[in-house]
Amino acid sequence: RKRLRIVKGAARGLSHLYEELPMLTVPHGHLKSSNVLLDGTFQPALSDYALVPVLTATHAAQVMMAYKAPECVGSHGKPSRKSDVWSLGILTLEVLTGKFPACRQGRQGTSDLAGWVNSVITEERTGEVFDEDMSGGKGNEEEMLKLLQVALTCCEADIDKRLDLKSALAGIEEIREPEPESSSTLTGEGESKS
């Protein structure tokens, strides 16, 4: 529940920035887990946004490497509105996997978090993707798989195939919160016992 609340809140916050800062090519430009601040109820607030105009290319490359969209890599990188969508996808994968999105070693060599998740799914080891600390309430697995699919589509390397923010937000909003696991069990006579 908390993780889904964080992802939904971050996506809504990003959407709000897009509405409030339409003149910027990349309204956030610096979306990463440390820039998602949580209150006592795990409601997120985005920080460090709209900095792309004041960041040098070198500084941006240093601080955003793990979250940087493929089109932004290199000295001639060209960020776009879909660059923030990539970062939202990486953030969502980080929340689902519990893994920092830096490059990691896998069976196919070194890859980013999205590449690692894709390789695990290709090898039909999807169960290894999700953080072990995530609770598996009733219907939770199906919803987690839906959120995983949205995140991977946000991380599509081909910018033309990558979701736009409106579609990403719609996909995330469709994810249902898991039903809480019941603390009571049924006895043989159909009575509830806590």
Coordinates of C-alpha atoms in Angstrom, one line a residue:
R1 CA 0.0 0.0 0.0
K2 CA 2.7 2.5 1.0
R3 CA 4.8 1.8 -2.1
L4 CA 1.8 2.2 -4.4
R5 CA 0.9 5.4 -2.6
I6 CA 4.4 6.7 -3.2
V7 CA 4.4 5.8 -6.9
K8 CA 0.9 7.3 -7.5
G9 CA 1.8 10.4 -5.6
A10 CA 5.1 10.9 -7.5
A11 CA 3.2 10.4 -10.8
R12 CA 0.5 12.9 -9.8
G13 CA 3.1 15.4 -8.7
L14 CA 5.0 15.1 -12.0
S15 CA 1.7 15.6 -13.8
H16 CA 1.1 18.7 -11.7
L17 CA 4.5 20.1 -12.7
Y18 CA 3.7 19.5 -16.3
E19 CA 0.5 21.5 -15.9
E20 CA 2.2 24.3 -14.0
L21 CA 5.5 24.5 -16.0
P22 CA 4.4 23.9 -19.6
M23 CA 7.1 26.2 -20.9
L24 CA 9.9 23.9 -19.8
T25 CA 11.1 21.1 -22.0
V26 CA 11.7 18.9 -18.9
P27 CA 9.5 20.2 -16.1
H28 CA 11.2 18.1 -13.4
G29 CA 14.5 17.0 -14.9
H30 CA 15.9 15.5 -11.7
L31 CA 13.4 12.9 -10.6
K32 CA 15.0 10.3 -8.4
S33 CA 14.1 8.6 -5.1
S34 CA 16.0 11.1 -3.0
N35 CA 13.9 13.9 -4.5
V36 CA 10.7 12.3 -3.4
L37 CA 10.0 13.4 0.1
L38 CA 7.6 11.5 2.3
D39 CA 5.4 12.8 5.2
G40 CA 4.3 10.7 8.2
T41 CA 1.6 9.0 6.1
F42 CA 3.9 8.3 3.2
Q43 CA 2.4 10.9 1.0
P44 CA 5.1 12.1 -1.4
A45 CA 6.2 15.6 -2.4
L46 CA 8.6 16.2 -5.2
S47 CA 11.7 18.4 -4.7
D48 CA 14.5 19.7 -6.8
Y49 CA 12.4 20.2 -9.9
A50 CA 12.8 22.7 -12.8
L51 CA 16.6 22.7 -12.5
V52 CA 17.5 21.6 -16.0
P53 CA 17.9 25.2 -17.2
V54 CA 20.6 25.9 -14.5
L55 CA 22.5 22.6 -14.5
T56 CA 25.5 22.1 -16.6
A57 CA 25.6 19.0 -18.8
T58 CA 28.5 17.6 -16.8
H59 CA 26.7 18.2 -13.4
A60 CA 23.5 16.7 -14.8
A61 CA 25.4 13.6 -16.0
Q62 CA 27.0 13.1 -12.6
V63 CA 23.8 13.4 -10.5
M64 CA 21.4 11.6 -12.7
M65 CA 23.3 8.7 -14.2
A66 CA 21.2 6.0 -12.7
Y67 CA 17.9 7.7 -13.7
K68 CA 19.0 9.3 -17.0
A69 CA 17.0 8.4 -20.1
P70 CA 19.0 7.0 -23.1
E71 CA 18.4 10.1 -25.2
C72 CA 20.1 12.2 -22.5
V73 CA 23.3 10.3 -22.3
G74 CA 26.5 11.7 -23.9
S75 CA 27.6 15.3 -24.6
H76 CA 25.0 15.7 -27.3
G77 CA 22.1 14.3 -25.2
K78 CA 18.8 16.0 -25.8
P79 CA 16.3 15.7 -22.9
S80 CA 12.6 15.8 -23.7
R81 CA 9.3 15.6 -21.8
K82 CA 9.6 11.8 -22.1
S83 CA 12.9 11.9 -20.2
D84 CA 10.9 12.6 -17.0
V85 CA 8.7 9.6 -17.9
W86 CA 11.9 7.4 -18.1
S87 CA 12.9 8.6 -14.6
L88 CA 9.4 7.9 -13.3
G89 CA 9.7 4.4 -14.7
I90 CA 13.1 3.9 -13.0
L91 CA 11.7 5.3 -9.8
T92 CA 8.8 2.8 -10.0
L93 CA 11.2 -0.1 -10.7
E94 CA 13.3 1.0 -7.7
V95 CA 10.1 0.9 -5.5
L96 CA 9.1 -2.5 -6.8
T97 CA 12.5 -4.2 -6.6
G98 CA 14.0 -2.5 -3.6
K99 CA 17.2 -2.1 -5.6
F100 CA 19.1 1.1 -6.3
P101 CA 18.9 1.7 -10.1
A102 CA 22.7 1.9 -10.8
C103 CA 24.2 -0.4 -13.3
R104 CA 24.3 -4.0 -12.1
Q105 CA 25.9 -7.2 -13.2
G106 CA 23.5 -9.9 -14.6
R107 CA 23.8 -13.0 -16.7
Q108 CA 23.8 -10.9 -19.8
G109 CA 26.5 -8.5 -18.5
T110 CA 26.1 -5.0 -17.1
S111 CA 22.8 -3.2 -17.5
D112 CA 20.7 -0.6 -15.9
L113 CA 17.7 -1.5 -13.6
A114 CA 15.2 -1.6 -16.5
G115 CA 17.6 -3.9 -18.5
W116 CA 18.1 -6.1 -15.5
V117 CA 14.3 -6.4 -14.9
N118 CA 13.7 -7.2 -18.6
S119 CA 16.4 -9.9 -18.5
V120 CA 14.9 -11.5 -15.4
I121 CA 11.5 -11.5 -17.0
T122 CA 12.9 -12.9 -20.3
E123 CA 14.5 -15.7 -18.3
E124 CA 11.1 -16.4 -16.7
R125 CA 12.3 -15.5 -13.2
T126 CA 9.7 -12.8 -12.6
G127 CA 9.4 -13.8 -8.9
E128 CA 13.0 -12.5 -8.4
V129 CA 12.1 -9.0 -9.5
F130 CA 10.0 -7.9 -6.6
D131 CA 11.4 -6.9 -3.2
E132 CA 11.1 -9.7 -0.7
D133 CA 9.8 -7.2 1.9
M134 CA 6.6 -6.5 -0.1
S135 CA 3.6 -8.1 1.4
G136 CA 1.5 -10.3 -0.8
G137 CA -2.1 -9.4 0.1
K138 CA -5.0 -10.9 -1.8
G139 CA -4.8 -9.9 -5.5
N140 CA -1.5 -8.1 -4.9
E141 CA 0.6 -10.0 -7.3
E142 CA -1.5 -9.2 -10.4
E143 CA -1.5 -5.5 -9.5
M144 CA 2.2 -5.5 -9.0
L145 CA 2.7 -7.1 -12.4
K146 CA 0.5 -4.4 -13.9
L147 CA 2.6 -1.7 -12.3
L148 CA 5.8 -3.4 -13.4
Q149 CA 4.5 -3.4 -17.0
V150 CA 3.7 0.3 -16.8
A151 CA 7.2 1.0 -15.4
L152 CA 8.9 -1.0 -18.1
T153 CA 6.9 0.8 -20.8
C154 CA 8.0 4.1 -19.2
C155 CA 11.6 2.8 -19.6
E156 CA 11.3 1.9 -23.2
A157 CA 14.6 2.9 -24.8
D158 CA 12.9 3.9 -28.1
I159 CA 11.4 7.2 -27.2
D160 CA 8.6 6.8 -29.8
K161 CA 7.4 3.6 -28.0
R162 CA 7.8 5.1 -24.5
L163 CA 4.6 6.2 -22.8
D164 CA 3.9 9.9 -22.5
L165 CA 3.2 11.2 -19.0
K166 CA -0.6 11.2 -19.4
S167 CA -0.6 7.6 -20.4
A168 CA 1.8 6.6 -17.7
L169 CA -0.3 8.3 -15.0
A170 CA -3.5 6.7 -16.3
G171 CA -1.8 3.3 -16.2
I172 CA -0.6 3.9 -12.6
E173 CA -3.9 5.2 -11.5
E174 CA -5.6 2.0 -12.7
I175 CA -3.6 -0.1 -10.2
R176 CA -5.8 -1.1 -7.3
E177 CA -4.5 -1.0 -3.8
P178 CA -4.1 -4.5 -2.3
E179 CA -6.7 -5.7 0.0
P180 CA -5.4 -5.9 3.6
E181 CA -4.6 -9.3 4.8
S182 CA -7.2 -10.4 7.4
S183 CA -5.9 -10.8 10.9
S184 CA -8.8 -13.2 11.7
T185 CA -9.2 -16.7 10.6
L186 CA -12.3 -18.8 10.1
T187 CA -12.9 -21.7 12.5
G188 CA -14.5 -24.9 11.4
E189 CA -17.9 -23.7 12.4
G190 CA -17.7 -20.5 10.3
E191 CA -17.0 -18.3 13.3
S192 CA -14.4 -15.6 13.1
K193 CA -11.5 -16.0 15.5
S194 CA -8.9 -13.2 15.9

